[in-house]
Amino acid sequence: MNLLVKGITLVDPNSEFNQKTCDVRVEQGKITAISKSLTLAKGETLFEGKGAILSPGFFDLNCMIGDPGLETKEDIETGTAAAKAGGFTGIAVLPTTKPVVQSKGEVEYILNRAKNNLVDVHPIGAISRDLEGKELAELFDMKNAGAVAFSDGSKAISDDGFVNRALQYSLGFGGLLMLYPENKSIAGKAQINESKNNVLLGMKGVPALAEEMQISRDIFLATYHDAPIHISNISTAGSVAIIKKAKKDGVKITCDVAAHQLVFTEDLLNDFDSNYKVKPPLRGKNDIKALILGLKDGTIDAISSQHRPHEIEFKDVEFEIAAYGIIALQTVLPLLLQAGLDATTIAEKLAINPRRILNLPIPIVKVGADANFTIYHPTQKWEYNSATNASKSSNSPLLGKILTGKVQLVYNNKQFQVYEQ
C-alpha cells in the first residue's frame, strides 16, 4: 500500500536524514522518496506527521506469547496486535509455552503461525529441555529452523557445568545464549527487593547480590570460551557496574533492561498490588538512576518489554501467590518518555541494537530501503483501558491511566496500521 508522510521528524542514527524534518513516500513497501516537499499522488494515503517522530520499527527482545498451548494468556494474533499498537514491527518470543519451544518442530510452528503478519515474529528456543536446566535442548536444529537465540525465559540456570557446556556447544554454530540473572540459592523464595521496604512489608527480600553473582558467573564462563552472552532484564546498579567493567575488559557481553525498571520503584508495592509483582523485583531509586545512566553510556545495549500476559486468576489473588509479570508491549514507549529518554536513545535501544544483538537486518530510513518504521508523537496523551488494550490479558498497573507518548503508525512487510491521531 502506498503512503505519503508529510512533515515528519526522522530519527535514525544510520540515516543521512537523521534529525531532519521531511516528507517520506512509500510505494509497494519501499521508501521511494525523502524530500522537503512531496506532493500527494493518486491512490496514496496521506499521513500528517507534524510534531511526530519517525523511527526505525521497534523490536522487542523479550516477549512471552502463549502460543502454542497457553493461548488463553496470549496468542499470535493478540500478541502481534499489542506489539503493533506499541510500535513494534518485530518481536522475539520466548520458549515458555506448552509444549516448550525446544525442537525444530515448535520453531517451525511459530514461524508458520506468524506468516504474512505486519509484525515479524522470531522464535527463541529453549536452552534446556522443559526449562529444567539439566539436559540441552536441540539447539543446532532449532537454529537451522529459524531460532534467533536460546533462553530459558525467567528461569535461571543454577548448574554452572550445564551453562559451561551450553556455551561451548552453541559457540560451534554461532548460537547466542540469553541468560536470566538470578542465583537461586541466594534469592530463595523471596519475591520483592531486599531493602528497608521489604522489612516494613513483612516479606523476605531478594538481594541485589543474587543478580550480580549470577552475572559474574556468566561473565567468567563467557570469558573462558571467548563466547558471546546476553544477560536479560538486569535491574541493579551493581549489575550495571559489573557489565561495564566486563565490556571494558573485552568480554562479548550484551544486556537489556525492562522498560518498567526505569520508572517503577519498590515503593509501589506498599498496597500489595500484584500487578507490580515482576521478576526481577522492582528496585530502588538509586538502581533506576544507574540503569538510565547505563543506557546513556552504552553499558546497557537494549530495552525490552518483558511482556508477561496472565489470566485474571493468576493475578487477582494475594501478592505472595500471584504470578510474576505484566503486559507491557503497549506501554514501553510512554515509560521510556517518562524516564526522560530522548528519541535517539529510544531508536538505538528499542530498534537498532535489539536486532544487532540477534544478528537480524537493521532497517534504515533511506531511499530504496524496505519500509520498516514506527511513527509516534512524544507528547500526545491517551488512555490505556479495556478498549485500547490489544492484549488478551489485562495484568497491567497502567490500565485506566492517561499515558503520554502515542504510537500513530507502523509500517512493515508492505502493510501499515494507522492509529488515532
XYZ file of C-alpha atoms in Angstrom:
421
model
C 0.000 0.000 0.000
C 1.260 3.458 -0.873
C 1.741 6.102 1.795
C 2.890 9.711 1.956
C 4.068 11.010 5.333
C 4.221 14.811 5.485
C 6.337 16.973 7.786
C 7.774 14.212 9.954
C 10.975 14.396 12.022
C 13.253 11.466 11.155
C 15.280 9.967 13.991
C 17.577 7.237 12.720
C 21.303 7.451 13.574
C 22.096 5.327 10.489
C 20.251 7.617 8.052
C 21.571 10.662 6.229
C 18.242 12.301 7.081
C 18.676 11.848 10.840
C 17.134 14.733 12.842
C 15.690 16.336 9.694
C 12.049 17.206 9.041
C 10.984 15.690 5.728
C 8.246 14.103 3.677
C 8.537 10.346 3.122
C 6.923 8.404 0.262
C 6.412 4.650 0.412
C 5.346 2.650 -2.643
C 4.758 -1.093 -2.617
C 6.691 -1.498 0.601
C 9.741 0.544 -0.493
C 10.789 4.036 0.541
C 10.941 5.752 -2.850
C 11.454 9.392 -1.896
C 12.548 11.521 1.062
C 12.399 15.246 0.487
C 11.487 18.601 1.964
C 8.264 18.757 -0.021
C 6.443 15.935 -1.810
C 3.042 16.156 -3.478
C 0.296 13.639 -2.765
C -0.117 11.250 -5.684
C -3.237 9.421 -6.788
C -4.014 6.392 -4.651
C -1.716 7.389 -1.797
C -2.772 7.526 1.823
C -1.772 10.820 3.446
C -0.394 10.974 6.969
C 0.272 14.374 8.542
C 3.318 13.958 10.751
C 3.610 17.386 12.344
C 5.115 17.101 15.811
C 5.663 13.358 15.418
C 8.831 11.258 15.091
C 9.618 8.573 12.542
C 11.976 5.899 13.882
C 13.110 2.520 12.567
C 10.500 -0.009 13.651
C 10.781 -1.023 17.290
C 11.929 -4.570 18.108
C 11.323 -6.461 21.361
C 13.960 -8.878 22.632
C 11.991 -10.433 25.463
C 8.336 -11.177 24.926
C 6.071 -14.010 26.054
C 3.320 -15.186 23.717
C 1.390 -18.227 24.935
C 1.106 -19.934 21.555
C 1.444 -22.950 21.490
C -0.544 -24.307 24.412
C -1.091 -21.211 26.554
C -3.283 -19.252 24.170
C -5.628 -18.201 26.988
C -2.819 -15.863 28.092
C -1.900 -14.577 24.627
C -1.879 -15.943 21.085
C -0.012 -14.869 17.972
C -2.921 -12.699 16.787
C -3.408 -10.755 20.020
C 0.310 -10.628 20.782
C 1.161 -9.085 17.439
C -1.810 -6.718 17.737
C -0.443 -5.473 21.062
C 3.037 -5.254 19.535
C 1.771 -3.135 16.622
C -0.106 -0.816 18.946
C 3.107 -0.373 20.931
C 5.146 0.471 17.832
C 6.898 -2.885 17.459
C 7.419 -4.230 13.944
C 9.361 -7.227 15.260
C 9.340 -9.380 18.390
C 11.474 -12.254 19.657
C 9.213 -14.665 21.554
C 10.362 -16.757 24.484
C 10.094 -20.566 24.552
C 7.971 -20.530 27.731
C 4.990 -22.224 26.076
C 3.323 -25.611 26.449
C 4.993 -27.551 24.897
C 8.252 -25.666 25.385
C 9.913 -24.485 22.170
C 12.786 -26.972 22.315
C 12.950 -28.600 18.872
C 12.674 -27.549 15.246
C 9.007 -28.594 15.197
C 7.946 -25.892 17.656
C 10.135 -23.284 15.928
C 8.553 -24.079 12.551
C 5.070 -23.969 14.105
C 5.577 -20.416 15.373
C 7.064 -19.235 12.076
C 4.148 -20.718 10.129
C 1.537 -19.262 12.502
C 3.090 -15.795 12.145
C 3.347 -15.703 8.355
C 2.134 -12.653 6.428
C 1.973 -10.504 9.553
C 2.969 -6.862 9.761
C 4.988 -7.832 12.847
C 7.988 -10.098 12.292
C 7.875 -12.913 14.865
C 11.185 -14.621 15.695
C 11.233 -17.716 17.937
C 13.753 -18.037 20.759
C 14.498 -21.680 21.517
C 14.957 -23.178 24.970
C 18.465 -23.779 26.276
C 17.393 -26.788 28.326
C 14.713 -29.402 27.806
C 11.489 -28.422 29.559
C 13.377 -25.416 31.000
C 14.745 -27.648 33.765
C 18.438 -26.764 33.366
C 19.507 -30.400 33.135
C 19.626 -31.547 29.509
C 20.417 -29.496 26.412
C 17.544 -28.838 24.046
C 18.004 -29.304 20.283
C 19.922 -26.058 19.844
C 21.538 -26.729 16.478
C 18.319 -27.991 14.863
C 16.368 -25.019 16.209
C 18.975 -22.591 14.913
C 18.716 -24.131 11.441
C 14.921 -23.952 11.634
C 14.966 -20.221 12.402
C 15.503 -19.712 16.148
C 17.352 -16.426 16.678
C 18.727 -17.204 20.162
C 18.278 -19.517 23.153
C 16.824 -18.780 26.576
C 15.082 -20.452 29.490
C 12.973 -17.325 29.937
C 12.856 -16.048 33.507
C 14.248 -19.323 34.836
C 17.845 -19.002 35.931
C 20.139 -21.963 35.278
C 21.882 -22.922 38.515
C 24.179 -25.645 37.198
C 27.483 -23.973 36.287
C 28.668 -27.005 34.361
C 25.498 -27.073 32.292
C 25.909 -23.421 31.255
C 29.565 -24.138 30.518
C 28.603 -26.971 28.146
C 25.796 -24.943 26.563
C 28.167 -22.060 25.811
C 30.775 -24.391 24.360
C 28.218 -26.167 22.173
C 26.447 -23.036 20.917
C 29.765 -21.378 20.081
C 30.350 -24.037 17.437
C 27.420 -22.907 15.298
C 27.065 -19.248 16.230
C 24.250 -19.604 18.738
C 23.540 -16.920 21.349
C 22.539 -17.723 24.924
C 20.248 -15.228 26.663
C 20.628 -15.837 30.390
C 18.365 -14.720 33.216
C 20.473 -13.439 36.144
C 19.439 -14.918 39.467
C 21.348 -17.055 41.937
C 18.528 -19.226 43.236
C 20.325 -20.302 46.397
C 20.631 -16.663 47.481
C 17.286 -15.421 46.160
C 15.411 -18.318 47.738
C 11.655 -17.898 47.633
C 11.722 -14.147 48.233
C 9.592 -12.097 45.839
C 10.447 -8.421 46.398
C 13.629 -6.364 46.647
C 15.735 -6.632 49.798
C 15.708 -3.223 51.488
C 14.071 -1.359 54.348
C 10.841 -1.649 52.384
C 10.688 -5.441 52.498
C 11.114 -5.321 56.281
C 8.242 -2.842 56.580
C 6.055 -5.075 54.421
C 6.970 -8.162 56.409
C 8.231 -10.095 53.399
C 11.572 -11.694 52.592
C 13.678 -9.750 50.095
C 15.747 -10.717 47.052
C 19.177 -9.108 47.477
C 20.885 -7.416 44.547
C 23.692 -9.880 45.252
C 21.615 -12.718 43.779
C 21.548 -11.000 40.393
C 25.105 -9.728 40.479
C 26.703 -13.047 41.458
C 24.933 -14.830 38.605
C 26.107 -12.231 36.097
C 29.656 -12.575 37.405
C 29.492 -16.353 36.896
C 28.226 -15.957 33.356
C 30.987 -13.464 32.588
C 33.633 -15.922 33.811
C 32.221 -18.676 31.599
C 31.891 -16.411 28.555
C 35.478 -15.230 29.055
C 36.734 -18.804 29.320
C 35.162 -19.766 25.992
C 35.511 -16.348 24.341
C 31.806 -16.754 23.624
C 29.049 -14.129 23.327
C 26.367 -13.981 26.007
C 23.326 -11.803 26.561
C 22.025 -11.012 30.039
C 18.261 -10.476 30.100
C 16.440 -7.951 32.269
C 19.094 -6.559 34.593
C 17.787 -4.443 37.457
C 20.521 -3.291 39.852
C 23.219 -0.632 39.971
C 25.754 -3.334 40.776
C 24.839 -5.258 37.621
C 25.466 -2.149 35.529
C 28.922 -1.727 37.114
C 29.865 -5.387 36.601
C 28.804 -5.401 32.950
C 30.515 -2.071 32.303
C 33.814 -3.491 33.564
C 33.332 -6.707 31.568
C 32.841 -4.730 28.362
C 35.953 -2.704 29.117
C 37.836 -5.991 29.585
C 36.708 -7.199 26.144
C 34.065 -9.729 27.182
C 31.492 -10.355 24.437
C 28.539 -9.412 26.609
C 25.308 -7.576 25.866
C 22.346 -6.919 28.121
C 18.888 -5.400 28.257
C 16.628 -3.801 30.818
C 12.822 -3.948 31.000
C 11.132 -0.585 30.450
C 9.248 -0.706 33.745
C 12.525 -0.991 35.673
C 13.347 2.546 34.510
C 10.268 4.072 36.174
C 8.641 1.813 38.778
C 10.225 1.517 42.229
C 9.673 -0.861 45.139
C 7.625 1.841 46.923
C 4.721 0.936 44.633
C 4.373 -2.388 46.467
C 3.084 -0.796 49.668
C -0.503 -1.630 48.692
C 0.449 -5.197 47.689
C -0.855 -4.654 44.140
C 0.069 -7.900 42.384
C 0.252 -6.087 39.050
C 3.560 -4.661 40.299
C 4.894 -8.139 41.050
C 7.627 -8.681 38.462
C 10.821 -10.690 38.153
C 13.413 -9.369 38.837
C 11.598 -7.350 41.507
C 11.204 -3.597 41.389
C 14.274 -1.994 42.939
C 15.150 1.403 44.445
C 15.636 4.898 43.076
C 19.434 4.580 43.010
C 19.122 1.484 40.838
C 16.906 3.374 38.397
C 19.448 6.186 38.173
C 22.225 3.687 37.442
C 20.133 1.860 34.814
C 19.327 5.090 32.961
C 22.976 6.145 33.089
C 23.926 2.678 31.826
C 21.656 3.160 28.826
C 23.154 6.540 28.062
C 26.798 5.454 28.350
C 26.332 2.289 26.297
C 26.654 -0.279 29.076
C 23.048 -1.412 28.570
C 22.512 -2.286 24.920
C 18.757 -2.610 24.638
C 15.362 -2.107 26.250
C 12.760 -4.874 26.309
C 9.083 -5.062 27.179
C 9.305 -8.192 29.327
C 5.688 -8.757 28.258
C 4.167 -11.427 30.517
C 0.415 -11.945 29.981
C -1.604 -13.854 32.594
C -5.239 -14.767 33.063
C -7.047 -12.918 35.842
C -6.999 -15.920 38.177
C -3.192 -15.769 38.260
C -3.092 -12.099 39.242
C -6.265 -11.238 41.157
C -5.048 -13.138 44.224
C -2.874 -12.499 47.275
C 0.501 -10.997 46.387
C 2.541 -13.973 47.576
C 0.783 -16.480 45.317
C 0.289 -14.195 42.302
C 2.220 -14.878 39.092
C 5.123 -12.660 38.108
C 4.870 -10.180 35.257
C 2.860 -7.512 33.478
C 1.602 -6.971 29.950
C 3.869 -4.311 28.536
C 4.076 -4.154 24.743
C 1.801 -1.100 24.519
C 3.329 0.794 27.434
C 7.068 0.641 26.677
C 7.151 3.937 24.786
C 5.273 6.002 27.419
C 7.528 4.608 30.152
C 10.699 5.468 28.223
C 9.461 9.007 27.688
C 8.546 9.238 31.374
C 12.093 8.092 32.199
C 13.406 11.053 30.196
C 14.965 9.162 27.273
C 15.345 11.131 24.047
C 14.310 9.987 20.573
C 17.832 8.965 19.547
C 18.291 6.758 22.608
C 14.875 5.198 22.016
C 15.762 4.429 18.379
C 19.098 2.893 19.371
C 17.894 0.829 22.325
C 14.464 -0.170 21.034
C 15.000 -0.596 17.280
C 18.636 -0.839 16.218
C 20.532 -2.645 18.986
C 17.975 -5.415 19.630
C 18.299 -6.510 16.013
C 22.077 -6.149 16.122
C 22.249 -8.431 19.169
C 20.253 -11.102 17.319
C 22.146 -10.565 14.042
C 18.982 -9.513 12.210
C 18.787 -6.925 9.401
C 18.558 -3.379 10.760
C 16.010 -1.159 8.987
C 17.356 2.187 7.762
C 15.246 5.163 6.731
C 16.670 5.799 3.267
C 15.531 5.810 -0.341
C 15.401 2.303 -1.785
C 15.100 0.571 1.571
C 12.206 -1.640 2.628
C 9.826 0.426 4.719
C 10.040 -0.705 8.327
C 9.304 2.173 10.670
C 7.303 3.467 13.599
C 5.728 6.912 13.888
C 4.933 8.209 17.364
C 4.008 11.526 18.945
C 6.053 12.105 22.115
C 3.572 14.435 23.810
C 0.202 13.030 22.721
C -1.854 11.731 25.640
C -4.092 8.663 25.510
C -5.942 6.425 27.924
C -4.830 2.827 28.313
C -8.064 0.978 29.052
C -10.069 -2.091 28.079
C -10.943 -0.501 24.736
C -7.366 0.400 23.768
C -5.711 -2.691 25.263
C -4.990 -5.077 22.366
C -3.651 -7.898 24.554
C -5.781 -10.854 25.549
C -4.722 -10.301 29.170
C -5.108 -7.270 31.414
C -2.406 -7.606 34.082
C -1.001 -4.096 33.936
C -0.871 -1.468 36.686
C -1.205 1.181 33.971
C -4.698 0.196 32.819
C -7.121 3.052 33.428
C -4.350 5.642 33.379
C -3.627 8.516 30.998
C -0.246 7.948 29.321
C 1.959 10.333 27.357
C 3.527 9.139 24.117
C 1.312 7.648 21.414
C 2.160 5.349 18.522
C 0.368 6.705 15.467
C 1.510 4.461 12.622
C 3.590 1.343 11.972
C 4.776 0.116 8.558
C 6.419 -3.218 7.725
C 6.103 -6.061 5.219
C 4.155 -3.887 2.737
C 1.486 -3.291 5.372
C 0.708 -0.357 7.615
C -1.565 0.356 10.531
C -2.724 3.861 11.433
C -3.879 4.602 14.969
C -5.953 7.546 16.115
C -4.030 10.819 15.948
